[in-house]
Short mmCIF file of C-alpha atoms in Angstrom, two decimals:
data_model
loop_
_atom_site.label_atom_id
_atom_site.label_comp_id
_atom_site.label_asym_id
_atom_site.label_seq_id
_atom_site.Cartn_x
_atom_site.Cartn_y
_atom_site.Cartn_z
CA MET A 1 217.58 87.08 76.93
CA GLY A 2 216.18 87.91 73.55
CA ASN A 3 213.69 90.56 72.58
CA VAL A 4 211.90 89.56 75.77
CA VAL A 5 213.65 89.13 79.11
CA ASP A 6 212.15 86.75 81.64
CA VAL A 7 213.10 83.97 84.01
CA ALA A 8 211.57 80.73 85.18
CA PHE A 9 212.43 79.03 88.42
CA ALA A 10 211.77 75.58 89.73
CA ALA A 11 211.80 74.11 93.21
CA GLY A 12 211.33 70.46 93.96
CA GLY A 13 211.06 69.67 90.27
CA VAL A 14 208.11 72.01 89.76
CA VAL A 15 208.22 75.27 87.80
CA HIS A 16 206.73 78.06 89.90
CA GLN A 17 204.13 80.10 88.02
CA GLY A 18 202.48 82.17 90.72
CA PRO A 19 198.77 82.89 91.15
CA ARG A 20 198.66 85.11 88.04
CA SER A 21 201.21 83.03 86.07
CA ALA A 22 203.57 86.00 86.25
CA ALA A 23 206.45 84.51 88.26
CA GLY A 24 209.75 85.40 86.68
CA ALA A 25 208.65 88.73 85.23
CA VAL A 26 211.97 90.55 85.51
CA ALA A 27 211.74 92.55 82.28
CA HIS A 28 210.92 95.80 84.03
CA LEU A 29 213.44 95.71 86.84
CA PRO A 30 215.23 99.09 86.93
CA VAL A 31 218.76 99.39 85.56
CA ASP A 32 220.81 102.25 87.00
CA GLY A 33 221.99 104.71 84.36
CA CYS A 34 219.88 103.25 81.55
CA VAL A 35 217.90 105.80 79.56
CA GLU A 36 216.51 103.39 76.95
CA PRO A 37 212.74 103.77 76.51
CA CYS A 38 210.76 100.63 77.30
CA VAL A 39 207.52 99.37 75.77
CA CYS A 40 205.93 99.77 79.21
CA GLY A 41 206.32 103.55 78.91
CA ARG A 42 209.13 103.94 81.44
CA THR A 43 212.85 104.23 80.84
CA GLY A 44 215.65 102.13 82.25
CA CYS A 45 213.98 98.72 82.40
CA LEU A 46 216.18 95.62 82.14
CA GLN A 47 214.48 94.50 78.93
CA ALA A 48 214.95 97.91 77.32
CA ALA A 49 218.64 97.85 78.27
CA VAL A 50 219.55 94.33 77.10
CA SER A 51 217.00 93.18 74.53
CA GLY A 52 218.08 91.97 71.13
CA GLN A 53 216.07 94.79 69.56
CA THR A 54 218.04 97.38 71.53
CA LEU A 55 221.38 95.88 70.52
CA VAL A 56 220.36 95.65 66.87
CA ARG A 57 219.11 99.25 66.86
CA ARG A 58 222.39 100.46 68.36
CA ALA A 59 224.45 98.35 65.96
CA LEU A 60 222.53 99.69 62.96
CA ALA A 61 222.90 103.28 64.16
CA GLY A 62 226.64 102.74 64.63
CA GLY A 63 227.07 101.18 61.18
CA LEU A 64 228.20 97.90 62.73
CA ILE A 65 225.61 95.87 60.81
CA ASP A 66 223.79 96.66 57.57
CA ARG A 67 220.44 94.99 58.28
CA PRO A 68 218.21 94.67 61.37
CA ASP A 69 219.26 91.10 62.11
CA PHE A 70 220.49 89.92 65.51
CA SER A 71 222.41 87.04 63.93
CA ALA A 72 224.39 89.62 61.90
CA LEU A 73 225.43 91.23 65.18
CA ILE A 74 226.46 87.87 66.63
CA ASP A 75 228.43 87.15 63.45
CA ALA A 76 230.19 90.52 63.78
CA ALA A 77 231.21 89.65 67.34
CA LEU A 78 232.32 86.14 66.38
CA SER A 79 234.46 87.58 63.59
CA GLY A 80 236.27 89.72 66.17
CA ARG A 81 234.72 93.16 65.58
CA PRO A 82 235.62 95.04 68.80
CA GLU A 83 232.46 97.19 68.75
CA ALA A 84 230.21 94.12 68.56
CA ILE A 85 232.15 92.33 71.28
CA ALA A 86 231.88 95.43 73.49
CA MET A 87 228.10 95.50 73.03
CA PHE A 88 227.82 91.89 74.17
CA GLU A 89 230.20 92.44 77.08
CA ASP A 90 228.13 95.45 78.24
CA ARG A 91 225.03 93.30 77.99
CA ALA A 92 226.78 90.52 79.95
CA ARG A 93 227.55 92.98 82.76
CA LEU A 94 223.89 93.96 83.08
CA VAL A 95 222.73 90.35 82.87
CA GLY A 96 225.34 89.45 85.50
CA ARG A 97 223.92 92.06 87.87
CA ALA A 98 220.40 90.74 87.33
CA ALA A 99 221.69 87.18 87.82
CA ALA A 100 223.31 88.23 91.10
CA MET A 101 219.98 89.52 92.35
CA LEU A 102 218.22 86.29 91.36
CA LEU A 103 220.96 84.20 92.95
CA ASP A 104 220.61 86.13 96.21
CA LEU A 105 216.82 86.00 96.12
CA PHE A 106 216.33 82.33 95.27
CA ASP A 107 219.68 80.73 96.20
CA PRO A 108 219.40 78.16 93.39
CA GLU A 109 221.75 75.27 92.86
CA VAL A 110 222.02 76.25 89.18
CA LEU A 111 221.10 79.36 87.20
CA VAL A 112 220.91 78.63 83.47
CA VAL A 113 221.43 81.67 81.26
CA ALA A 114 220.10 81.73 77.72
CA GLU A 115 221.96 84.79 76.43
CA ALA A 116 223.59 84.80 73.01
CA GLY A 117 226.84 86.46 74.06
CA ALA A 118 227.42 84.18 77.04
CA ASN A 119 226.49 81.15 74.95
CA ARG A 120 228.70 81.97 71.97
CA LEU A 121 231.50 84.23 73.25
CA PRO A 122 233.57 82.79 76.13
CA ALA A 123 234.70 86.27 77.24
CA CYS A 124 231.06 87.30 77.71
CA LEU A 125 230.36 84.31 79.93
CA ALA A 126 233.41 85.22 82.00
CA THR A 127 232.19 88.83 82.23
CA LEU A 128 228.69 87.73 83.26
CA ARG A 129 230.05 85.41 85.94
CA ALA A 130 232.48 88.05 87.25
CA GLU A 131 229.70 90.61 87.49
CA ALA A 132 227.42 88.16 89.29
CA ALA A 133 230.22 87.35 91.73
CA ALA A 134 230.86 91.05 92.35
CA TRP A 135 227.19 91.88 92.98
CA SER A 136 225.98 88.76 94.78
CA SER A 137 226.40 88.24 98.49
CA ALA A 138 227.54 84.71 97.60
CA GLY A 139 230.56 86.06 95.71
CA ALA A 140 232.45 83.44 93.70
CA GLU A 141 229.91 80.78 94.63
CA ALA A 142 227.36 82.76 92.64
CA ALA A 143 229.53 82.62 89.54
CA ASN A 144 229.92 78.86 89.94
CA ALA A 145 226.13 78.41 89.85
CA ILE A 146 225.78 80.05 86.43
CA ARG A 147 225.60 77.79 83.39
CA THR A 148 224.78 78.46 79.76
CA THR A 149 221.91 76.75 78.02
CA SER A 150 222.63 73.52 76.17
CA PHE A 151 220.38 74.61 73.28
CA PRO A 152 221.54 78.17 72.45
CA GLY A 153 220.21 78.27 68.90
CA ASN A 154 216.79 76.87 69.76
CA VAL A 155 215.82 78.44 73.08
CA LEU A 156 212.35 79.58 72.00
CA ALA A 157 211.43 76.31 70.29
CA VAL A 158 212.63 74.19 73.21
CA ALA A 159 210.93 76.45 75.77
CA GLY A 160 207.66 76.32 73.83
CA GLY A 161 207.90 72.55 73.50
CA ALA A 162 208.64 72.20 77.21
CA VAL A 163 205.51 74.15 78.10
CA ALA A 164 203.42 72.00 75.76
CA LEU A 165 204.93 68.74 77.00
CA ASP A 166 204.63 69.70 80.67
CA ARG A 167 200.93 68.88 80.64
CA VAL A 168 201.53 65.56 78.88
CA TYR A 169 204.22 64.48 81.33
CA ALA A 170 202.18 65.63 84.32
CA ALA A 171 199.28 63.33 83.40
CA PRO A 172 200.23 61.06 80.48
CA MET A 173 197.11 58.90 80.75
CA SER A 174 194.63 61.77 81.14
CA SER A 175 191.59 61.82 78.90
CA ASP A 176 191.82 65.62 78.87
CA LEU A 177 194.75 65.48 76.47
CA GLN A 178 193.96 65.57 72.80
CA LEU A 179 196.72 64.80 70.38
CA VAL A 180 196.35 66.04 66.84
CA ALA A 181 198.00 64.03 64.08
CA SER A 182 198.96 65.79 60.90
#
């Protein structure tokens, strides 16, 4: 969860991409009661409801932060500002509902969530897990499958590196690989 909302899933040690490399495109799943406009032209998409941009816009409009900076919003929550904490808890509820759907659909052993509130605010992780348990047919088992990322401050860099290294690890001796030294 950031400005973009997506998922990746793996089975048998292989990340599933799909025939159009679009597996995990959950950004435009509908969210009941959400009236936020989305970049796709519709309203009520998951990404529009929970993106970092949406939270920052709301926080700026409410005078909670003084600059359009997501880290300022996190800092406000970490310092105990109730309005900031409430924003992250609301986000955790929506992410928990989406997680419940993914847990029911894929029945994974583990669901790793890279969401700033859940990664930095223990109450948000509890909220996310409780919501997933309430909405998943697996109940409490669903909550037990949810983990936070071990690299919360570097999700994009690690994800990008993982994609780049996937090809290297898949065929480390291939002549198709070209390494550039700087």
